[in-house]
Coordinates of C-alpha atoms in Angstrom, one line a residue:
M1 CA 9.3 -49.9 -22.3
K2 CA 8.6 -51.6 -25.4
N3 CA 7.9 -54.9 -23.4
K4 CA 5.4 -53.4 -21.5
R5 CA 3.7 -51.8 -24.3
L6 CA 3.3 -55.3 -25.5
R7 CA 2.1 -56.3 -22.1
I8 CA -0.3 -53.7 -22.1
L9 CA -1.4 -54.6 -25.8
F10 CA -1.7 -58.2 -25.1
W11 CA -3.8 -57.8 -21.8
I12 CA -6.5 -55.4 -22.5
P13 CA -7.8 -57.2 -25.5
F14 CA -7.7 -60.4 -23.5
L15 CA -9.5 -59.5 -20.7
L16 CA -12.4 -57.5 -22.8
I17 CA -12.3 -61.0 -24.6
C18 CA -13.1 -62.4 -21.5
V19 CA -15.2 -60.5 -20.4
L20 CA -17.7 -60.3 -23.9
Y21 CA -17.3 -64.2 -24.1
F22 CA -18.1 -65.4 -21.0
T23 CA -21.2 -62.6 -20.7
V24 CA -22.4 -64.2 -24.5
L25 CA -21.9 -67.6 -22.8
E26 CA -24.2 -67.0 -19.9
L27 CA -27.1 -64.7 -21.9
S28 CA -27.3 -67.5 -24.5
R29 CA -27.4 -70.3 -21.5
N30 CA -24.5 -72.5 -23.0
I31 CA -24.4 -76.0 -21.3
L32 CA -22.1 -76.8 -18.7
P33 CA -19.6 -78.7 -20.9
G34 CA -19.4 -74.8 -22.7
W35 CA -18.0 -73.5 -19.6
I36 CA -15.7 -75.9 -19.4
A37 CA -14.1 -76.3 -22.4
S38 CA -13.9 -72.4 -23.1
I39 CA -12.0 -72.2 -19.5
L40 CA -9.6 -74.6 -20.9
L41 CA -9.3 -73.1 -23.9
F42 CA -8.2 -69.5 -22.4
A43 CA -5.8 -71.9 -20.2
V44 CA -4.3 -73.4 -23.2
F45 CA -4.0 -69.8 -24.7
L46 CA -2.3 -68.4 -21.8
L47 CA 0.7 -71.2 -21.4
A48 CA 1.0 -70.8 -25.2
R49 CA 1.5 -67.6 -25.0
R50 CA 3.6 -68.0 -22.1
R51 CA 5.5 -70.3 -24.3
Q52 CA 6.5 -67.9 -27.2
I53 CA 7.4 -65.3 -24.3
R54 CA 10.0 -67.7 -22.9
S55 CA 11.2 -68.5 -26.3
G56 CA 11.9 -65.0 -27.5
R57 CA 9.3 -65.3 -30.1
C58 CA 7.2 -62.9 -29.3
R59 CA 5.5 -60.9 -32.0
T60 CA 2.6 -58.9 -33.1
G61 CA 1.7 -60.7 -36.0
K62 CA 1.6 -64.4 -34.3
T63 CA 0.1 -63.2 -31.2
F64 CA -2.9 -61.6 -33.5
L65 CA -3.2 -64.7 -35.4
M66 CA -3.5 -66.6 -31.9
F67 CA -6.0 -64.3 -30.9
L68 CA -7.9 -65.3 -34.2
C69 CA -7.6 -68.9 -33.6
L70 CA -9.1 -68.6 -29.8
A71 CA -12.1 -66.4 -31.4
V72 CA -12.7 -69.4 -34.0
L73 CA -12.1 -71.9 -31.1
L74 CA -14.9 -69.7 -28.8
A75 CA -17.3 -69.1 -31.3
L76 CA -17.1 -73.1 -32.4
C77 CA -17.8 -73.8 -28.6
L78 CA -20.8 -71.4 -28.5
K79 CA -22.4 -73.0 -31.4
V80 CA -21.4 -77.2 -30.2
T81 CA -22.5 -76.1 -26.3
A82 CA -25.7 -74.3 -27.4
P83 CA -28.6 -75.2 -24.9
P84 CA -30.6 -77.9 -26.0
E85 CA -34.7 -78.5 -26.2
K86 CA -36.2 -80.1 -23.4
L87 CA -39.4 -79.6 -21.6
M88 CA -39.7 -77.3 -18.8
P89 CA -40.3 -78.7 -15.0
A90 CA -43.1 -78.4 -13.3
S91 CA -41.8 -78.1 -9.9
D92 CA -39.2 -76.0 -8.8
Q93 CA -37.8 -78.0 -6.8
R94 CA -35.0 -80.6 -7.9
H95 CA -36.6 -84.0 -7.1
P96 CA -40.1 -83.1 -6.6
A97 CA -42.1 -85.9 -4.7
V98 CA -44.7 -87.7 -6.8
T99 CA -48.7 -87.5 -6.3
D100 CA -51.1 -90.1 -5.5
T101 CA -52.5 -91.4 -8.8
V102 CA -55.4 -89.8 -9.9
T103 CA -57.8 -91.3 -12.7
I104 CA -59.7 -89.1 -15.4
A105 CA -61.3 -90.6 -18.6
Q106 CA -58.1 -90.8 -20.3
G107 CA -56.3 -93.3 -18.4
D108 CA -54.1 -92.5 -14.7
L109 CA -51.9 -89.7 -14.2
T110 CA -50.0 -88.3 -11.1
G111 CA -48.2 -84.9 -10.8
V112 CA -45.5 -83.8 -8.3
Y113 CA -45.3 -81.2 -5.4
T114 CA -44.5 -78.2 -4.9
G115 CA -44.5 -74.9 -2.8
G116 CA -43.0 -76.7 0.2
G117 CA -45.5 -80.0 -0.7
S118 CA -48.3 -77.5 0.0
V119 CA -49.6 -77.9 -3.9
E120 CA -49.9 -80.5 -6.5
V121 CA -49.4 -79.7 -10.1
Y122 CA -50.4 -82.0 -12.8
A123 CA -48.6 -80.6 -16.1
G124 CA -48.6 -81.2 -19.8
I125 CA -51.8 -83.2 -19.5
P126 CA -53.0 -83.5 -23.4
Y127 CA -56.7 -82.3 -23.6
A128 CA -57.0 -83.2 -27.5
K129 CA -55.2 -84.6 -30.3
A130 CA -51.9 -83.4 -31.8
P131 CA -53.5 -80.6 -34.3
T132 CA -51.0 -82.1 -36.9
G133 CA -51.0 -83.7 -40.4
D134 CA -54.4 -83.9 -41.2
L135 CA -55.7 -82.4 -38.2
R136 CA -53.8 -78.7 -39.6
F137 CA -56.8 -75.9 -39.5
R138 CA -59.2 -78.3 -38.1
E139 CA -61.2 -78.3 -35.0
P140 CA -59.7 -79.8 -32.0
Q141 CA -60.5 -83.6 -31.5
P142 CA -61.0 -85.0 -28.3
P143 CA -57.6 -86.7 -26.7
E144 CA -56.8 -90.5 -27.2
P145 CA -56.5 -92.7 -24.1
W146 CA -53.0 -94.0 -22.8
E147 CA -52.2 -97.2 -21.1
G148 CA -50.1 -97.3 -17.7
V149 CA -49.7 -94.3 -15.8
R150 CA -48.5 -91.1 -17.3
A151 CA -46.4 -89.1 -15.6
C152 CA -47.3 -85.3 -15.5
D153 CA -44.5 -83.8 -14.4
H154 CA -43.3 -81.3 -17.1
F155 CA -44.6 -78.5 -19.2
G156 CA -45.8 -79.5 -22.9
P157 CA -44.4 -77.4 -25.5
M158 CA -45.1 -73.8 -26.0
A159 CA -47.3 -73.8 -29.8
M160 CA -45.7 -73.2 -32.7
Q161 CA -44.6 -69.4 -32.8
K162 CA -41.5 -67.2 -34.2
T163 CA -38.6 -67.4 -31.3
N164 CA -36.0 -65.2 -30.6
P165 CA -32.1 -66.3 -29.9
V166 CA -31.8 -67.2 -26.8
F167 CA -28.7 -64.2 -26.2
Y168 CA -32.0 -62.0 -27.1
D169 CA -34.5 -62.9 -24.9
S170 CA -31.9 -62.7 -21.9
L171 CA -30.8 -59.2 -23.1
I172 CA -34.8 -58.4 -22.8
S173 CA -34.9 -60.0 -19.4
L174 CA -31.9 -58.3 -18.1
L175 CA -32.3 -54.7 -19.6
G176 CA -36.0 -54.4 -20.0
Y177 CA -37.4 -56.3 -17.1
R178 CA -34.3 -56.4 -14.8
N179 CA -35.0 -60.0 -13.8
Y180 CA -32.5 -62.1 -15.1
Q181 CA -31.0 -64.7 -12.7
I182 CA -27.5 -66.9 -13.2
S183 CA -28.2 -70.2 -13.0
L184 CA -26.9 -73.7 -14.6
R185 CA -30.9 -75.4 -14.1
D186 CA -32.1 -72.8 -17.4
N187 CA -29.4 -74.0 -19.8
Y188 CA -32.0 -75.3 -22.3
R189 CA -34.8 -73.8 -24.7
V190 CA -38.4 -75.2 -24.7
P191 CA -39.3 -76.3 -27.9
A192 CA -42.1 -74.6 -30.1
S193 CA -44.5 -77.5 -31.9
E194 CA -47.8 -77.8 -33.8
D195 CA -48.3 -80.3 -30.7
C196 CA -49.2 -78.3 -28.3
L197 CA -52.4 -78.7 -26.9
Y198 CA -51.6 -79.4 -22.9
L199 CA -53.1 -78.0 -19.8
N200 CA -51.9 -77.6 -16.3
I201 CA -53.6 -77.8 -12.9
W202 CA -52.2 -76.6 -9.7
K203 CA -54.4 -77.5 -6.6
P204 CA -54.1 -77.5 -2.9
A205 CA -52.2 -80.7 -2.1
K206 CA -54.6 -81.0 1.2
T207 CA -58.7 -80.7 0.7
D208 CA -61.4 -81.7 2.1
S209 CA -64.1 -83.5 1.2
E210 CA -65.8 -79.7 -0.7
K211 CA -65.4 -79.1 -4.1
L212 CA -62.9 -76.2 -4.7
P213 CA -63.8 -73.3 -7.1
V214 CA -61.3 -73.4 -10.7
L215 CA -59.7 -70.5 -12.1
F216 CA -59.2 -71.3 -15.7
F217 CA -56.4 -69.0 -17.2
I218 CA -55.7 -67.7 -20.7
H219 CA -52.8 -66.6 -21.8
G220 CA -51.9 -63.3 -23.7
G221 CA -49.3 -62.9 -26.6
S222 CA -51.5 -60.8 -29.6
L223 CA -52.5 -64.6 -30.6
M224 CA -49.4 -64.7 -31.7
T225 CA -46.7 -65.6 -28.9
G226 CA -46.9 -66.8 -25.4
Q227 CA -46.7 -70.1 -23.3
S228 CA -48.6 -72.1 -20.5
F229 CA -45.6 -72.1 -18.0
Y230 CA -44.7 -68.2 -18.0
S231 CA -43.6 -67.9 -14.2
E232 CA -45.8 -64.8 -13.9
Y233 CA -49.1 -66.3 -14.0
R234 CA -48.5 -70.0 -12.8
G235 CA -51.1 -71.2 -9.9
E236 CA -49.3 -72.4 -6.9
T237 CA -49.7 -69.4 -5.0
L238 CA -53.2 -69.2 -5.3
A239 CA -53.8 -72.8 -5.2
Q240 CA -52.6 -72.2 -1.3
K241 CA -55.9 -70.0 -1.0
G242 CA -58.1 -72.6 -1.9
V243 CA -58.7 -72.1 -5.8
I244 CA -57.8 -74.9 -8.8
V245 CA -55.8 -73.1 -11.2
V246 CA -55.7 -74.0 -14.5
N247 CA -53.8 -73.1 -18.1
F248 CA -52.7 -74.4 -21.0
A249 CA -51.1 -73.9 -24.7
Y250 CA -53.6 -73.1 -27.9
R251 CA -52.8 -72.3 -31.3
L252 CA -51.1 -69.2 -32.2
G253 CA -50.6 -67.4 -35.5
V254 CA -51.3 -68.9 -39.1
F255 CA -52.0 -72.6 -37.2
G256 CA -54.5 -71.0 -35.2
Y257 CA -56.3 -68.4 -37.3
Y258 CA -56.3 -69.1 -40.6
A259 CA -59.5 -68.8 -42.8
S260 CA -60.3 -70.2 -46.0
E261 CA -63.2 -71.1 -47.5
E262 CA -62.1 -74.5 -48.7
L263 CA -61.5 -75.2 -44.8
A264 CA -65.2 -73.8 -43.5
A265 CA -66.5 -76.2 -46.5
E266 CA -65.0 -79.7 -45.3
S267 CA -66.0 -78.8 -41.6
P268 CA -68.5 -80.4 -40.3
V269 CA -69.7 -77.4 -38.4
H270 CA -68.3 -75.1 -41.4
T271 CA -65.8 -72.9 -39.2
T272 CA -62.7 -71.2 -40.2
G273 CA -60.7 -68.9 -38.8
N274 CA -61.0 -69.7 -35.4
Y275 CA -58.8 -72.8 -34.5
G276 CA -57.1 -71.4 -31.5
L277 CA -60.3 -69.9 -29.8
L278 CA -61.8 -73.7 -30.4
D279 CA -58.8 -74.9 -28.7
Q280 CA -59.5 -72.7 -25.3
I281 CA -63.3 -73.8 -25.8
Q282 CA -62.5 -77.5 -25.9
A283 CA -59.9 -76.6 -23.1
L284 CA -63.1 -75.5 -21.1
R285 CA -64.9 -78.3 -22.1
W286 CA -62.2 -80.7 -20.9
V287 CA -62.1 -79.3 -17.5
S288 CA -65.7 -79.0 -17.1
E289 CA -65.9 -82.6 -17.8
N290 CA -62.6 -83.9 -15.5
I291 CA -61.8 -81.3 -13.0
E292 CA -63.9 -83.1 -10.2
A293 CA -61.0 -86.0 -10.2
F294 CA -58.8 -83.1 -9.3
G295 CA -61.1 -81.8 -6.3
G296 CA -62.7 -79.0 -8.6
D297 CA -66.4 -78.2 -8.9
P298 CA -67.5 -78.1 -12.8
D299 CA -70.2 -75.4 -12.0
R300 CA -67.7 -72.7 -10.1
I301 CA -65.7 -72.2 -13.4
T302 CA -64.1 -68.7 -13.6
I303 CA -62.4 -68.0 -17.1
A304 CA -59.7 -65.4 -16.4
G305 CA -56.9 -63.6 -18.8
E306 CA -55.1 -61.0 -20.0
S307 CA -54.4 -59.0 -23.5
A308 CA -55.1 -61.3 -26.2
G309 CA -56.2 -63.5 -23.4
S310 CA -58.6 -61.0 -22.0
S311 CA -60.1 -60.8 -25.7
S312 CA -60.5 -64.6 -25.8
V313 CA -61.9 -64.4 -22.3
N314 CA -64.6 -61.9 -24.1
A315 CA -65.3 -64.2 -27.0
L316 CA -66.0 -67.0 -24.6
C317 CA -68.4 -64.6 -23.0
V318 CA -70.4 -64.6 -26.3
S319 CA -70.0 -67.8 -27.9
P320 CA -72.8 -70.4 -28.2
Q321 CA -70.3 -73.2 -27.4
T322 CA -69.4 -72.0 -23.8
E323 CA -73.0 -71.7 -22.4
G324 CA -73.1 -73.5 -19.3
L325 CA -69.5 -73.8 -18.7
F326 CA -68.3 -71.0 -16.5
Q327 CA -69.9 -68.8 -14.0
Y328 CA -67.7 -65.6 -13.7
A329 CA -65.0 -64.1 -15.7
I330 CA -61.7 -61.7 -14.8
A331 CA -60.6 -59.8 -17.7
E332 CA -57.2 -58.1 -17.8
S333 CA -56.6 -55.4 -20.3
S334 CA -58.1 -56.1 -23.5
G335 CA -61.7 -57.2 -24.8
I336 CA -63.5 -57.2 -28.3
V337 CA -66.8 -55.9 -27.2
A338 CA -66.4 -52.6 -29.4
R339 CA -68.7 -52.0 -32.2
H340 CA -64.7 -52.4 -33.9
P341 CA -62.3 -53.7 -32.2
Y342 CA -58.7 -52.0 -32.2
H343 CA -57.3 -55.2 -32.0
T344 CA -57.6 -59.5 -32.0
F345 CA -60.8 -58.9 -34.1
R346 CA -61.1 -59.7 -37.8
S347 CA -63.9 -59.6 -40.3
M348 CA -64.1 -62.4 -42.2
E349 CA -63.8 -61.4 -45.6
D350 CA -60.3 -59.7 -44.3
A351 CA -59.3 -63.2 -42.7
L352 CA -60.2 -65.0 -46.0
K353 CA -58.0 -62.4 -48.2
M354 CA -55.2 -62.9 -45.7
G355 CA -55.8 -66.8 -45.9
Q356 CA -55.6 -66.3 -49.5
D357 CA -52.5 -64.4 -49.5
I358 CA -50.4 -67.2 -47.4
M359 CA -51.4 -69.6 -50.0
D360 CA -49.9 -67.3 -52.6
E361 CA -46.9 -66.6 -50.5
M362 CA -46.0 -70.2 -49.6
Q363 CA -46.5 -71.0 -53.6
V364 CA -49.5 -73.2 -52.8
S365 CA -52.6 -74.1 -54.6
S366 CA -55.1 -76.0 -51.9
I367 CA -55.2 -76.7 -48.4
D368 CA -53.8 -80.3 -48.8
E369 CA -50.6 -78.4 -49.8
L370 CA -50.6 -75.8 -47.1
R371 CA -50.8 -78.8 -44.7
E372 CA -47.5 -80.4 -46.1
I373 CA -46.0 -77.2 -45.4
P374 CA -43.1 -78.0 -42.6
A375 CA -44.1 -76.3 -39.5
D376 CA -40.7 -74.3 -39.5
Q377 CA -41.4 -72.8 -42.7
L378 CA -45.1 -71.8 -42.4
V379 CA -44.5 -70.3 -38.8
G380 CA -42.5 -67.8 -41.3
T381 CA -45.6 -66.3 -42.8
Q382 CA -45.1 -62.5 -43.1
Y383 CA -48.7 -62.1 -42.3
A384 CA -50.0 -61.6 -38.7
N385 CA -52.8 -64.0 -38.0
N386 CA -53.8 -62.8 -34.6
S387 CA -57.3 -61.8 -35.1
M388 CA -60.7 -63.7 -33.9
T389 CA -63.5 -63.5 -36.5
V390 CA -67.4 -64.0 -36.8
D391 CA -67.4 -67.7 -38.1
G392 CA -71.1 -68.2 -37.2
Y393 CA -69.9 -71.3 -35.0
A394 CA -67.4 -70.7 -32.3
I395 CA -68.7 -66.6 -32.4
T396 CA -71.7 -66.1 -34.3
E397 CA -72.4 -62.1 -34.3
Q398 CA -70.4 -59.0 -33.7
P399 CA -69.7 -59.4 -29.3
F400 CA -71.1 -55.9 -29.0
L401 CA -74.6 -57.3 -30.2
T402 CA -74.7 -60.3 -28.3
Y403 CA -74.3 -57.6 -25.4
E404 CA -77.1 -55.8 -26.3
K405 CA -79.1 -58.5 -26.2
G406 CA -78.1 -59.8 -22.5
N407 CA -77.0 -63.2 -24.1
N408 CA -73.9 -63.1 -22.5
H409 CA -72.6 -65.8 -20.4
E410 CA -70.6 -64.5 -17.3
Q411 CA -73.0 -63.7 -14.5
A412 CA -70.1 -61.6 -13.0
L413 CA -66.7 -59.6 -14.3
L414 CA -63.8 -58.4 -12.7
N415 CA -61.6 -56.4 -15.3
G416 CA -59.7 -53.4 -15.5
F417 CA -56.3 -51.9 -16.8
N418 CA -52.9 -51.0 -16.2
G419 CA -51.2 -47.3 -16.1
K420 CA -49.1 -47.5 -19.1
E421 CA -50.9 -49.6 -21.5
A422 CA -49.8 -48.1 -24.9
D423 CA -46.4 -47.3 -23.8
A424 CA -44.5 -49.9 -24.7
F425 CA -46.1 -50.6 -28.3
L426 CA -45.3 -47.0 -29.2
L427 CA -41.6 -47.1 -28.1
G428 CA -40.4 -46.8 -31.3
T429 CA -42.6 -44.0 -32.5
E430 CA -41.6 -40.2 -32.9
A431 CA -44.4 -37.9 -31.2
T432 CA -43.5 -34.1 -32.2
S433 CA -46.2 -31.5 -31.4
E434 CA -46.3 -31.1 -35.4
N435 CA -47.3 -34.7 -36.4
Y436 CA -49.3 -35.3 -32.9
V437 CA -52.5 -35.3 -34.9
S438 CA -51.6 -37.0 -37.8
L439 CA -50.3 -40.1 -35.4
L440 CA -53.8 -40.0 -33.4
K441 CA -56.0 -40.3 -36.8
D442 CA -55.2 -44.4 -36.7
A443 CA -57.3 -44.5 -33.5
F444 CA -59.1 -41.3 -33.7
G445 CA -60.0 -41.4 -37.7
P446 CA -61.4 -37.7 -38.3
Y447 CA -61.8 -36.6 -34.5
A448 CA -58.0 -36.9 -33.9
S449 CA -58.2 -32.8 -33.7
E450 CA -60.5 -33.3 -31.0
A451 CA -58.4 -35.9 -28.8
A452 CA -55.2 -33.7 -29.2
K453 CA -57.5 -30.4 -27.7
L454 CA -58.3 -33.2 -24.9
V455 CA -54.7 -34.4 -24.5
P456 CA -52.8 -31.6 -25.9
P457 CA -49.1 -32.7 -26.9
D458 CA -48.0 -30.8 -24.1
W459 CA -49.9 -32.9 -21.7
P460 CA -48.8 -33.4 -18.3
A461 CA -50.8 -35.5 -16.5
R462 CA -53.1 -32.6 -15.5
D463 CA -55.4 -34.5 -13.2
Q464 CA -53.2 -35.1 -10.3
T465 CA -55.2 -37.7 -8.4
F466 CA -54.1 -40.0 -10.7
I467 CA -50.8 -41.4 -10.6
I468 CA -49.8 -41.0 -14.3
D469 CA -46.4 -40.9 -15.6
A470 CA -46.6 -39.9 -19.1
G471 CA -43.8 -37.7 -19.1
G472 CA -45.3 -34.5 -20.0
D473 CA -44.3 -34.2 -24.1
A474 CA -46.0 -35.0 -26.9
K475 CA -45.2 -38.9 -26.6
G476 CA -46.5 -38.9 -23.0
G477 CA -50.0 -37.4 -24.7
L478 CA -49.8 -40.3 -27.9
N479 CA -49.3 -42.9 -24.9
H480 CA -52.5 -41.9 -22.9
L481 CA -54.7 -41.5 -26.1
Y482 CA -53.7 -44.5 -27.5
S483 CA -54.2 -46.8 -24.3
A484 CA -57.8 -45.4 -24.3
A485 CA -58.4 -46.4 -27.5
W486 CA -56.7 -49.6 -27.6
F487 CA -57.2 -51.0 -23.9
T488 CA -59.5 -48.7 -21.8
Y489 CA -62.4 -48.2 -23.8
S490 CA -63.2 -51.8 -24.5
H491 CA -63.6 -51.9 -20.1
E492 CA -65.7 -49.1 -20.1
L493 CA -68.3 -50.6 -22.8
W494 CA -68.4 -54.1 -21.1
S495 CA -68.6 -52.9 -17.5
N496 CA -71.5 -50.7 -18.8
Y497 CA -73.1 -53.6 -20.5
M498 CA -72.9 -55.6 -17.3
A499 CA -74.1 -52.6 -15.4
E500 CA -77.0 -51.9 -17.8
E501 CA -78.0 -56.3 -17.0
Q502 CA -77.7 -55.6 -13.8
R503 CA -74.7 -58.4 -12.8
P504 CA -72.2 -57.6 -10.6
V505 CA -69.2 -55.8 -12.3
Y506 CA -66.1 -54.5 -10.5
E507 CA -63.4 -52.1 -12.5
Y508 CA -59.8 -51.4 -11.4
Y509 CA -56.6 -49.2 -12.4
F510 CA -53.4 -50.6 -11.5
T511 CA -50.6 -48.2 -11.1
K512 CA -48.2 -49.5 -8.9
T513 CA -44.4 -48.8 -10.1
N514 CA -41.3 -51.0 -9.1
R515 CA -38.2 -51.5 -10.7
S516 CA -39.2 -54.1 -13.3
L517 CA -42.4 -54.1 -15.4
S518 CA -44.1 -51.5 -13.2
D519 CA -47.3 -50.5 -14.4
F520 CA -47.1 -51.1 -18.3
H521 CA -48.9 -53.4 -20.0
A522 CA -48.7 -56.9 -18.0
G523 CA -47.7 -55.7 -15.4
E524 CA -50.3 -56.4 -12.9
L525 CA -49.7 -60.6 -13.5
P526 CA -47.2 -61.4 -11.0
Y527 CA -49.3 -59.4 -8.3
A528 CA -52.5 -60.9 -8.9
Y529 CA -51.1 -64.2 -9.7
G530 CA -49.1 -64.3 -6.4
N531 CA -45.7 -64.5 -8.2
L532 CA -43.6 -61.2 -7.6
W533 CA -41.2 -63.8 -5.0
R534 CA -39.6 -65.3 -8.0
H535 CA -38.1 -62.0 -8.7
P536 CA -36.8 -61.7 -4.8
H537 CA -34.1 -58.7 -5.8
I538 CA -37.0 -56.3 -7.8
Y539 CA -39.8 -56.2 -5.3
T540 CA -40.2 -53.9 -2.1
Q541 CA -42.6 -54.8 1.0
S542 CA -44.9 -52.5 -0.6
D543 CA -45.2 -54.3 -3.8
Y544 CA -45.9 -57.9 -1.8
A545 CA -48.4 -56.1 0.6
L546 CA -50.3 -55.2 -2.7
S547 CA -49.8 -58.5 -4.0
E548 CA -51.8 -59.9 -1.2
T549 CA -54.4 -57.7 -1.5
M550 CA -55.0 -58.0 -5.1
Q551 CA -54.6 -62.3 -4.7
N552 CA -57.4 -62.3 -1.9
Y553 CA -59.5 -59.7 -4.2
W554 CA -58.7 -62.6 -7.3
T555 CA -59.5 -65.5 -5.0
N556 CA -62.7 -64.2 -3.5
F557 CA -64.0 -63.6 -7.0
V558 CA -63.2 -67.0 -8.3
K559 CA -65.2 -68.2 -5.1
T560 CA -68.1 -66.0 -5.2
G561 CA -68.4 -63.2 -7.8
D562 CA -67.5 -60.7 -5.2
P563 CA -64.3 -59.8 -4.5
N564 CA -64.4 -58.2 -1.3
G565 CA -63.8 -59.7 2.0
D566 CA -62.4 -59.5 5.7
G567 CA -59.7 -57.3 5.9
L568 CA -59.8 -55.9 2.3
P569 CA -60.3 -52.3 1.1
H570 CA -64.2 -52.0 0.0
W571 CA -64.5 -52.8 -3.7
D572 CA -67.5 -50.8 -5.1
Q573 CA -69.8 -52.3 -8.1
R574 CA -69.9 -50.4 -11.0
D575 CA -74.2 -49.2 -12.0
S576 CA -75.5 -46.6 -13.5
D577 CA -75.1 -44.1 -10.8
N578 CA -71.2 -45.3 -10.1
G579 CA -68.5 -45.0 -12.9
K580 CA -65.9 -45.2 -10.5
L581 CA -62.9 -48.0 -10.2
L582 CA -60.4 -49.6 -8.0
I583 CA -56.9 -48.2 -8.2
L584 CA -54.5 -50.6 -7.3
D585 CA -51.2 -49.0 -5.9
E586 CA -49.6 -48.6 -2.1
E587 CA -53.1 -46.8 -1.4
V588 CA -55.7 -48.9 -3.0
R589 CA -59.1 -47.0 -3.1
M590 CA -62.2 -45.8 -5.0
S591 CA -61.6 -42.8 -7.5
E592 CA -62.8 -41.7 -11.2
D593 CA -61.2 -43.2 -14.5
P594 CA -58.5 -40.8 -15.7
Y595 CA -59.8 -41.9 -19.4
R596 CA -63.3 -41.1 -19.1
E597 CA -63.3 -38.0 -21.1
I598 CA -62.0 -39.8 -23.7
Y599 CA -64.6 -42.5 -23.8
P600 CA -67.6 -40.2 -25.8
L601 CA -64.9 -39.3 -28.4
L602 CA -64.6 -42.3 -29.0
D603 CA -68.0 -43.8 -28.8
R604 CA -68.8 -41.1 -31.6
Y605 CA -65.9 -42.7 -33.8
Q606 CA -66.8 -46.2 -33.4
E607 CA -70.3 -45.4 -34.4
Q608 CA -69.9 -43.6 -37.3
A609 CA -66.2 -45.2 -38.5
E610 CA -66.3 -48.7 -41.2
F611 CA -62.3 -50.0 -40.2

C-alpha cells in the first residue's frame, strides 16, 4: 500500500511537469535541439529513478531532490535553446524558385515565387537609408545603391518597438485569435531594428504588356507596433487577381513621432514630429518612381491602410508632399478628419512637451545626446509617441480644413468599419449603471448624459436590422458609444466630405462573426486581403464566400475607383441623398448606419470642445 502511494506521489507530479514543460517549450518556439535535450533529460531522470527503486534507496527526500535537479536543468535548457533572431522568409515554400533579375535605380535584384508559382514576391527592398546614428530623428534619405544582384527573399526587420515574450504572443494567438499552429518552421523571433525602412512587392508571375494598378498598404498598430510581414494583409492572393501589392515598415513610437524645436531648427524643411509619416511618403515616392520595373503603373496607385494605417492614409490625402503620387484611397477603421481627432493626432504643443519629457526621462540635454541613447533603451520610454501633428511640411493644417477647401488628393474613397471596433480596447473597463455616464465623459464631454439616453446602460441592440452583439448590459452600451466616437465618426465625416466634393465614396460595415477575431477591430483584414486560407481550421465556407466578394470589391476599386463588378451585390455610392453603407456579412446588402443617431451629438461636442 505504501509503495502504491509512493508511485502515485511520483507519477502525478512527473506527468504534470511533462505536460507543462513541453507546452511551454512549444509556445516559446524553442529550437529542435531543445526538444531533443529535454527528452534526454526526462529519459535520464526516469532511468535514475528506476535505479533508485532497484537499489532500495527510494526516499521522499531524494525524490524531491531529483525533481529539483530536473527543474533546474529544464529551465537551463529552455534558456539555452530559446528561438534565435532571424528574418522571415518571403515565401511559404521551403525552397522557392528565384525570379528573373529586375533592374531599378539602386541596382539589380531578384525575388522568389510563391502561390504555387503564380506570384512573385520581392521582400526587404530598402526604400531609404537606415535611419540610425546621425540619421535618427531626421527625414528619410534616399536609399543607397548596391553592387551585384540583391536577393530579396526575406522580409526586413520590423520597426523598433516594445515586444512581448514569445510565450505571451503564442498564448494570445492560441487563446485570443485561436489560430495557433504547431510547427518547427517558426522557431525563431523576427528582429526589431532602427534599420527598418524596407518594402515588399507582390506581383502576378505572368503579366502582359499592360501596366498593372498598385495597392500601397500601410499597416496599423497605433503608430507604436506592427510589421509589414503580418500574414493577414500579405499581398499574395490579391496579386493573383491582377494587382500589384506593396507594403512596408516605417518608424514607430519615439523613433517615428518624436518632436523637438531643436530638430525643427536643424531640418532643411523645418519639420519635426512626423518622421514615421515622412517614411510613408518616401515609400510612396519610391513606388511611384520604381514600380514600373515590376510591371506596375505609377499613375494608378491606390493607398490603403487599417487602424493607424487608415489614419495615415487620411494624412497622406491632405499632405502637400503626396500630390500626384496616388489616385484612390482605402481606409479601414480610422481617420483624423474630425476637428479634434480622438487618436493618432495631437497638437504640436503637446508633441513638443512630450519630447522634452523624454529628454528629462533619458537624462540628456541635447538631441545629439539623445541620438547616442541605445535603441533598446530609448524604446522603453514611458511616453507613448503615437500621434501625428501639424508640422508645416508633411501636414500644413488641421486635416478637416483641407477637406473643407476641397484640397484633398484622393479621387475616390472606399472606407468603413467593423461591428465591434472599441470592444477590445475596453476589455479591462468595468461598466455599471452607476458609473456609465462618467465613463462616457472622455468621449462625449458635457454630452455624456445625452449619450447615455441615446444608448442606455441596459441597451440591447434596439435596432434588430443590424447585427450587433453588445451583450445587453452597461458594457455593451459603452462599447457601442466608444466605437462611434473613436472609429466610425471619422468615416461619417470623411464620406460626407467626399460626397460634398462629388467624388465617388463607398462605405461599408463589416459584421461577419467567426471563431477568431470575428468583427472586432482589424477583423476584416484577412477577408479583404484574401488570407483566410492561412488558418484553415477557423473559417467556414460562408467566410470564404464573403472574402471572395470583398477581394473583388477591393481589387475592382484599385483598378477603376469603383468596387462594383459582375456578379457582385451592388454597392451604392454615398451622396447627399444616400447615407447608407454596405453590410458585409453572410448577406451583403445596403443598409443604414447603426451609429447615425450618435453623430449629431459628436458634432456638437467637436464644435465646442478644446481637447
